[in-house]
Tab-separated table of C-alpha atoms in Angstrom:
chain	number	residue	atom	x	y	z
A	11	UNK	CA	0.000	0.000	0.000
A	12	UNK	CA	1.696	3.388	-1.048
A	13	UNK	CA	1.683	6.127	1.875
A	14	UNK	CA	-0.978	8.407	1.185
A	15	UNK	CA	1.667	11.686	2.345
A	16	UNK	CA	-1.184	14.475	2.479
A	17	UNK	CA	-3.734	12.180	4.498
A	18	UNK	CA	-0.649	10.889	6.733
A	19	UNK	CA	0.227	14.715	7.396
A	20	UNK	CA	-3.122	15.753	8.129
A	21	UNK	CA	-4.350	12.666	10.754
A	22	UNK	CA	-1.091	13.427	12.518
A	23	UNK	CA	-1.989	16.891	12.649
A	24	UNK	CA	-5.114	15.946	14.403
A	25	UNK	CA	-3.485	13.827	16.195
A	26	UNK	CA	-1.418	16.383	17.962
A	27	UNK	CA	-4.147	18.776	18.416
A	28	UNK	CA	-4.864	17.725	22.040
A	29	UNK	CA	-1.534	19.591	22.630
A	30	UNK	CA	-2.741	22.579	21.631
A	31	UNK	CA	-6.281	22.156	23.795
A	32	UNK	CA	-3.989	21.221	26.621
A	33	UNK	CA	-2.457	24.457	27.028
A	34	UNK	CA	-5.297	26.716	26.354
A	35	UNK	CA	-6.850	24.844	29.344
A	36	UNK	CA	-3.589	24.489	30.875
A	37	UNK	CA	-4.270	27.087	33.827
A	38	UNK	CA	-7.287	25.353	34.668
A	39	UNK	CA	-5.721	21.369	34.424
A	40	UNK	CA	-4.282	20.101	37.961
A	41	UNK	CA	-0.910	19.404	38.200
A	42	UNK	CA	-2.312	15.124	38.318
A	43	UNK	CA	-4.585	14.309	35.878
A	44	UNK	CA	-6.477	11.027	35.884
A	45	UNK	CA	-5.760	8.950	32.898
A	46	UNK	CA	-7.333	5.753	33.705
A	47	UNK	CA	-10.565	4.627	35.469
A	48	UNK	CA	-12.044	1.357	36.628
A	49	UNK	CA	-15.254	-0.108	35.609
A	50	UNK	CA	-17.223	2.507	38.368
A	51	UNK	CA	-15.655	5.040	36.865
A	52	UNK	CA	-13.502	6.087	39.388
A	53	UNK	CA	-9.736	7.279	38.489
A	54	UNK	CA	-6.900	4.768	39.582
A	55	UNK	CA	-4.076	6.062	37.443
A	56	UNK	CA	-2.609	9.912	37.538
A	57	UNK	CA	0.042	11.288	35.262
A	58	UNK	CA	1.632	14.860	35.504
A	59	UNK	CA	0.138	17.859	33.506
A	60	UNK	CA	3.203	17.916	31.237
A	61	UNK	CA	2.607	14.526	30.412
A	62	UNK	CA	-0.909	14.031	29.528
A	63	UNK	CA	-0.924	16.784	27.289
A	64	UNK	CA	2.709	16.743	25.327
A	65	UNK	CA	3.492	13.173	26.141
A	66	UNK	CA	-0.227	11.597	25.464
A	67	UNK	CA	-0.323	12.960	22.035
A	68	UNK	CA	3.150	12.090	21.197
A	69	UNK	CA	2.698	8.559	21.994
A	70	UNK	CA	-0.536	8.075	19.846
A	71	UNK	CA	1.621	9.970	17.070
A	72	UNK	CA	4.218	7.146	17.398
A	73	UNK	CA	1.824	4.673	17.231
A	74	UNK	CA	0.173	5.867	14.333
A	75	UNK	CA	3.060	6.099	12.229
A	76	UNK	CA	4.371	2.973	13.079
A	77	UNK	CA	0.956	1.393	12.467
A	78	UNK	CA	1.164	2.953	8.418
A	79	UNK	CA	4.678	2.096	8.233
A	80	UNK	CA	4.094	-1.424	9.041
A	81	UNK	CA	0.897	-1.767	6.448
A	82	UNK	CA	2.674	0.670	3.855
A	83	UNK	CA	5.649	-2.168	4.105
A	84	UNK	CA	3.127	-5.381	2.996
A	85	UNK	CA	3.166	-5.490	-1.107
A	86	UNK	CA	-0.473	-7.440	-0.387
A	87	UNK	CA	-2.152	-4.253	0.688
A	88	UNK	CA	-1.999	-2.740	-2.691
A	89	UNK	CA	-4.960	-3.728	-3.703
A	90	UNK	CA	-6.606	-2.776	-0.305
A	91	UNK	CA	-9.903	-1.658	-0.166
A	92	UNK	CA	-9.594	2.465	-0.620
A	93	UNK	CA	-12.482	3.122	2.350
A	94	UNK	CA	-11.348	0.836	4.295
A	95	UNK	CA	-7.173	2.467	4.108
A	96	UNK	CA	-8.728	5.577	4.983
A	97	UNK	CA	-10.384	4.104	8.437
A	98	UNK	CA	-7.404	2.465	9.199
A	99	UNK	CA	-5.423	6.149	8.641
A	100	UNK	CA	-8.203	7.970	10.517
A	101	UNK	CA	-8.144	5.169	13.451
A	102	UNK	CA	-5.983	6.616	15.940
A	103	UNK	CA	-6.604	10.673	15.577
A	104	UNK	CA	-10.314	9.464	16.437
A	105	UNK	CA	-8.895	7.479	19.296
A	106	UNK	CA	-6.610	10.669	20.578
A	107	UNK	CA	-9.394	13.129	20.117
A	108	UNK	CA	-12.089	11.393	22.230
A	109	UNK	CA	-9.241	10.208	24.436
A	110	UNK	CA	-8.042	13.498	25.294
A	111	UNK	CA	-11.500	14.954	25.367
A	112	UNK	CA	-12.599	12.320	28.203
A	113	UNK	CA	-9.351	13.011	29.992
A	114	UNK	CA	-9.643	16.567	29.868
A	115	UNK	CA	-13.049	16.950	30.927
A	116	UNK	CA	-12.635	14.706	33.822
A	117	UNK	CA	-9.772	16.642	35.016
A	118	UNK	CA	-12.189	19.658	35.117
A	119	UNK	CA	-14.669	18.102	36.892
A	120	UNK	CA	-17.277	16.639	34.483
A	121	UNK	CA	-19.495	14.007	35.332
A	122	UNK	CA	-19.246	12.001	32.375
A	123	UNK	CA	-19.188	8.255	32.788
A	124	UNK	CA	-15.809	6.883	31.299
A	125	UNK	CA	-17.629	3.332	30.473
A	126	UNK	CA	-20.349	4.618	28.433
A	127	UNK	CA	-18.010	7.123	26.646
A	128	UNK	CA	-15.967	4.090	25.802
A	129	UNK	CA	-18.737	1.868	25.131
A	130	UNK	CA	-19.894	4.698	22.210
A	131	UNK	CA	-16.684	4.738	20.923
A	132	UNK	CA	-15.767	1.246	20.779
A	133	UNK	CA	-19.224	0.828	19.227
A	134	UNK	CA	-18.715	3.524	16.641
A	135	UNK	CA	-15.854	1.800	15.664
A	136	UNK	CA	-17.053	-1.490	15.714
A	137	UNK	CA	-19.815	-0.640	13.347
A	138	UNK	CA	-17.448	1.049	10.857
A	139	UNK	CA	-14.760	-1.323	10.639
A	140	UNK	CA	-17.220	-4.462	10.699
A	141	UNK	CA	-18.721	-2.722	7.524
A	142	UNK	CA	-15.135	-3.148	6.226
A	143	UNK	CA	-14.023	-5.723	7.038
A	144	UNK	CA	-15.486	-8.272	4.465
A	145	UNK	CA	-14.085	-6.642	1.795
A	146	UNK	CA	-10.688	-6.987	3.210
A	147	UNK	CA	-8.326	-9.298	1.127
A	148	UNK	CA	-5.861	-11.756	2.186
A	149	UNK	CA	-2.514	-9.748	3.762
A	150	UNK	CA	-0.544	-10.130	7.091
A	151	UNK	CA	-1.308	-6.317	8.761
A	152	UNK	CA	-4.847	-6.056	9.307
A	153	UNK	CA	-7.478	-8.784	9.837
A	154	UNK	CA	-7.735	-11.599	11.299
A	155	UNK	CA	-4.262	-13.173	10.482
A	156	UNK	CA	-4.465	-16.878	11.350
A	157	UNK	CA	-2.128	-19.566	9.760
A	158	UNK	CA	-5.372	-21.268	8.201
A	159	UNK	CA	-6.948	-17.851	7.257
A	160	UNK	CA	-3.495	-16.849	5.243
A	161	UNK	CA	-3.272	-19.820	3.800
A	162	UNK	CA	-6.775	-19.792	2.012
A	163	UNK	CA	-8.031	-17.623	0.511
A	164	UNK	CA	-11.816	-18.917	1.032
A	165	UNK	CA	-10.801	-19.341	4.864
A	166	UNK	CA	-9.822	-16.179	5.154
A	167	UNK	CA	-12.897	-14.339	3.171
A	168	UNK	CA	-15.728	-16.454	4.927
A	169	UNK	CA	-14.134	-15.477	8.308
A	170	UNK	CA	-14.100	-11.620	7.680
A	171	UNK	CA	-18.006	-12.096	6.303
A	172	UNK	CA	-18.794	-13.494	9.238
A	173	UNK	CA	-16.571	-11.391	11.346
A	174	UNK	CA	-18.098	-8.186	9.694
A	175	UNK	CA	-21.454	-9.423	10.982
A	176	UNK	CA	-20.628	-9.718	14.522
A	177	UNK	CA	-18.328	-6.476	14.775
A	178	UNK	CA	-21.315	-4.463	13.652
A	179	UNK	CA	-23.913	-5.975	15.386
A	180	UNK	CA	-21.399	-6.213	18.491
A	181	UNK	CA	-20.951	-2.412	17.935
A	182	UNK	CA	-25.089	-1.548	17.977
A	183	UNK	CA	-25.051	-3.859	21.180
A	184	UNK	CA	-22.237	-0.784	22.735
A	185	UNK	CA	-24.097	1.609	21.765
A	186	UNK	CA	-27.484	0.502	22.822
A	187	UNK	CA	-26.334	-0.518	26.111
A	188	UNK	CA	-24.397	2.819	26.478
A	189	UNK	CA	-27.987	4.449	26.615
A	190	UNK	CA	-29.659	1.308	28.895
A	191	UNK	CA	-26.634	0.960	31.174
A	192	UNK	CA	-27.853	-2.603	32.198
A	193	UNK	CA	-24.793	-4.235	32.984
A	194	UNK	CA	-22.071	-2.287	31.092
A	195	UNK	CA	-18.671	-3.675	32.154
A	196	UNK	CA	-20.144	-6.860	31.646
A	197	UNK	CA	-21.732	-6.185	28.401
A	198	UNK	CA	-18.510	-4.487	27.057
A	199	UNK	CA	-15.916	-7.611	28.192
A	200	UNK	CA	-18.330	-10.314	26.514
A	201	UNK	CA	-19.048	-8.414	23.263
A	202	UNK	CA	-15.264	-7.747	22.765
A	203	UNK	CA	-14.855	-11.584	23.461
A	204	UNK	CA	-17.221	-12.451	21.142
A	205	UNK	CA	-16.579	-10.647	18.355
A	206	UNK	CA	-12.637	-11.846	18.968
A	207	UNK	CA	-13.112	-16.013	19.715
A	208	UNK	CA	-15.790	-16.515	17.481
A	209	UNK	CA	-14.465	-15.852	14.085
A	210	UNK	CA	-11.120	-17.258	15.809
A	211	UNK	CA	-13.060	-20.685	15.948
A	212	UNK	CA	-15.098	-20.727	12.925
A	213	UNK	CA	-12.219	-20.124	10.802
A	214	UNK	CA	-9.671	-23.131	12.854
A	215	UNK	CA	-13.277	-25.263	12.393
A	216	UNK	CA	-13.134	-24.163	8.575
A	217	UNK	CA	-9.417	-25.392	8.267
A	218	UNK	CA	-10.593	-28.628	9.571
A	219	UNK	CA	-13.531	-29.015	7.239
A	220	UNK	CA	-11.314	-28.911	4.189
A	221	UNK	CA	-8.507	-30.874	5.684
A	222	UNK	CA	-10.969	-33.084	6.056
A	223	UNK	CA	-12.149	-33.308	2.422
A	224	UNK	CA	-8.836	-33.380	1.267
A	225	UNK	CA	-7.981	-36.377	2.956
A	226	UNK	CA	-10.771	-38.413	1.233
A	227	UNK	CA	-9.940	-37.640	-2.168
C-alpha cells in the first residue's frame, strides 16, 4: 500500500491537536490528571500535567506512524480496499481526540461516565470497521491473520463475512447498552470476546472441514 503523504500529514496533525487544547486549558488542568478509570468510573491512574498533554499525544503519534509504516511495508495491501485504508489512517486521531476529550473533561470536573463514553466509541468503531471488514483481502497487517486464514483464501474471506457481521452488530449492542446501562462492564468484556473467539473458531473449524475433504480424495 503506497503512503498516502497528504492524508498521513493531516491525521497526525489531528493527532497532535490535544496539545494545543492542553495548554489553552492548561491554567485550569491540575498538576495530576487522571488517565485511567475502573469499571465505576472512578480514576486509579494519575500522570503529571506535562505529560498528559505533550506526552499523550506524542505517543498516539508514534503509534500511528508505526501502524502505516508497518501496512505501507506489505506489497499485499496494494490492492486494499480504498475506504477501508482511509479508516485504518483515521483510526488513531479518532482514538486521541475522544481520548483526550474524556481526559480533559474529567480533570475539570465533568461528570461524564468513562464506560459509556468508551462503550460509544468502541461501538462507533465497531460498526465502521465491521462494515469493512469483508471486503478486506488476504494480507498479514490487518485482519484476522491466522495460519489457516493466510493460507486460504476462502478461509480467510468467509471469516471476515462473518466477522463483519458480529463487529457491527457487536458495535449496535455498545451503543445501545451505552444508553440502557444494564450491565455495562459486563456487556462491554463479553461483546469484545465475542466478536474476537468466534471468528477465531469458525475459521480453525473451517481449516478442519477442508482438511478433512482433502484427505478423502
Amino acid at each position: 500500500m503506497k503512503t498516502n503523504k497528504k492524508l498521513l500529514l493531516l491525521t497526525s496533525m489531528v493527532i497532535l491537536l490535544p496539545m494545543l487544547w492542553g495548554l489553552i486549558i492548561w491554567p485550569q488542568l491540575p498538576n495530576q490528571i487522571p488517565i485511567h478509570f475502573n469499571f465505576a468510573g472512578q480514576a486509579n491512574n494519575f500522570q503529571s500535567k506535562p505529560l498528559v498533554v505533550f506526552g499523550l499525544p506524542i505517543f498516539d503519534l508514534m503509534v500511528h506512524l508505526f501502524m502505516i509504516f508497518v501496512i505501507g511495508r506489505d506489497p499485499k495491501n496494494r490492492t486494499m480496499n480504498e475506504k477501508m485504508i482511509r479508516a485504518i489512517y483515521w483510526l488513531t486521531p479518532i482514538v486521541s481526540l475522544s481520548t483526550s476529550y474524556l481526559i480533559y473533561s474529567k480533570a475539570l470536573g465533568s461528570t461524564t461516565n468513562p464506560s459509556v463514553f468508551v462503550s460509544v466509541l468502541l461501538g462507533l468503531i465497531f460498526v465502521i470497521m465491521g462494515n469493512y471488514m469483508p471486503k478486506l483481502k488476504v494480507n498479514h497487517t490487518v485482519g484476522i491473520r491466522l495460519p489457516w486464514t493466510l493460507q486460504s483464501e476462502d478461509n480467510w474471506h468467509k471469516t471476515h463475512r462473518l466477522a463483519g457481521k458480529l463487529w457491527v452488530l457487536g458495535g449496535l449492542i455498545l451503543l445501545l447498552e451505552a444508553g440502557l446501562q444494564f450491565a455495562l462492564s459486563y456487556v462491554l468484556v463479553l461483546v469484545i470476546l465475542a466478536i474476537v473467539f468466534i471468528p477465531m473458531v469458525y475459521s480453525y473449524q473451517l481449516s478442519q472441514i477442508g482438511r478433512a475433504s482433502c484427505r478423502e480424495r
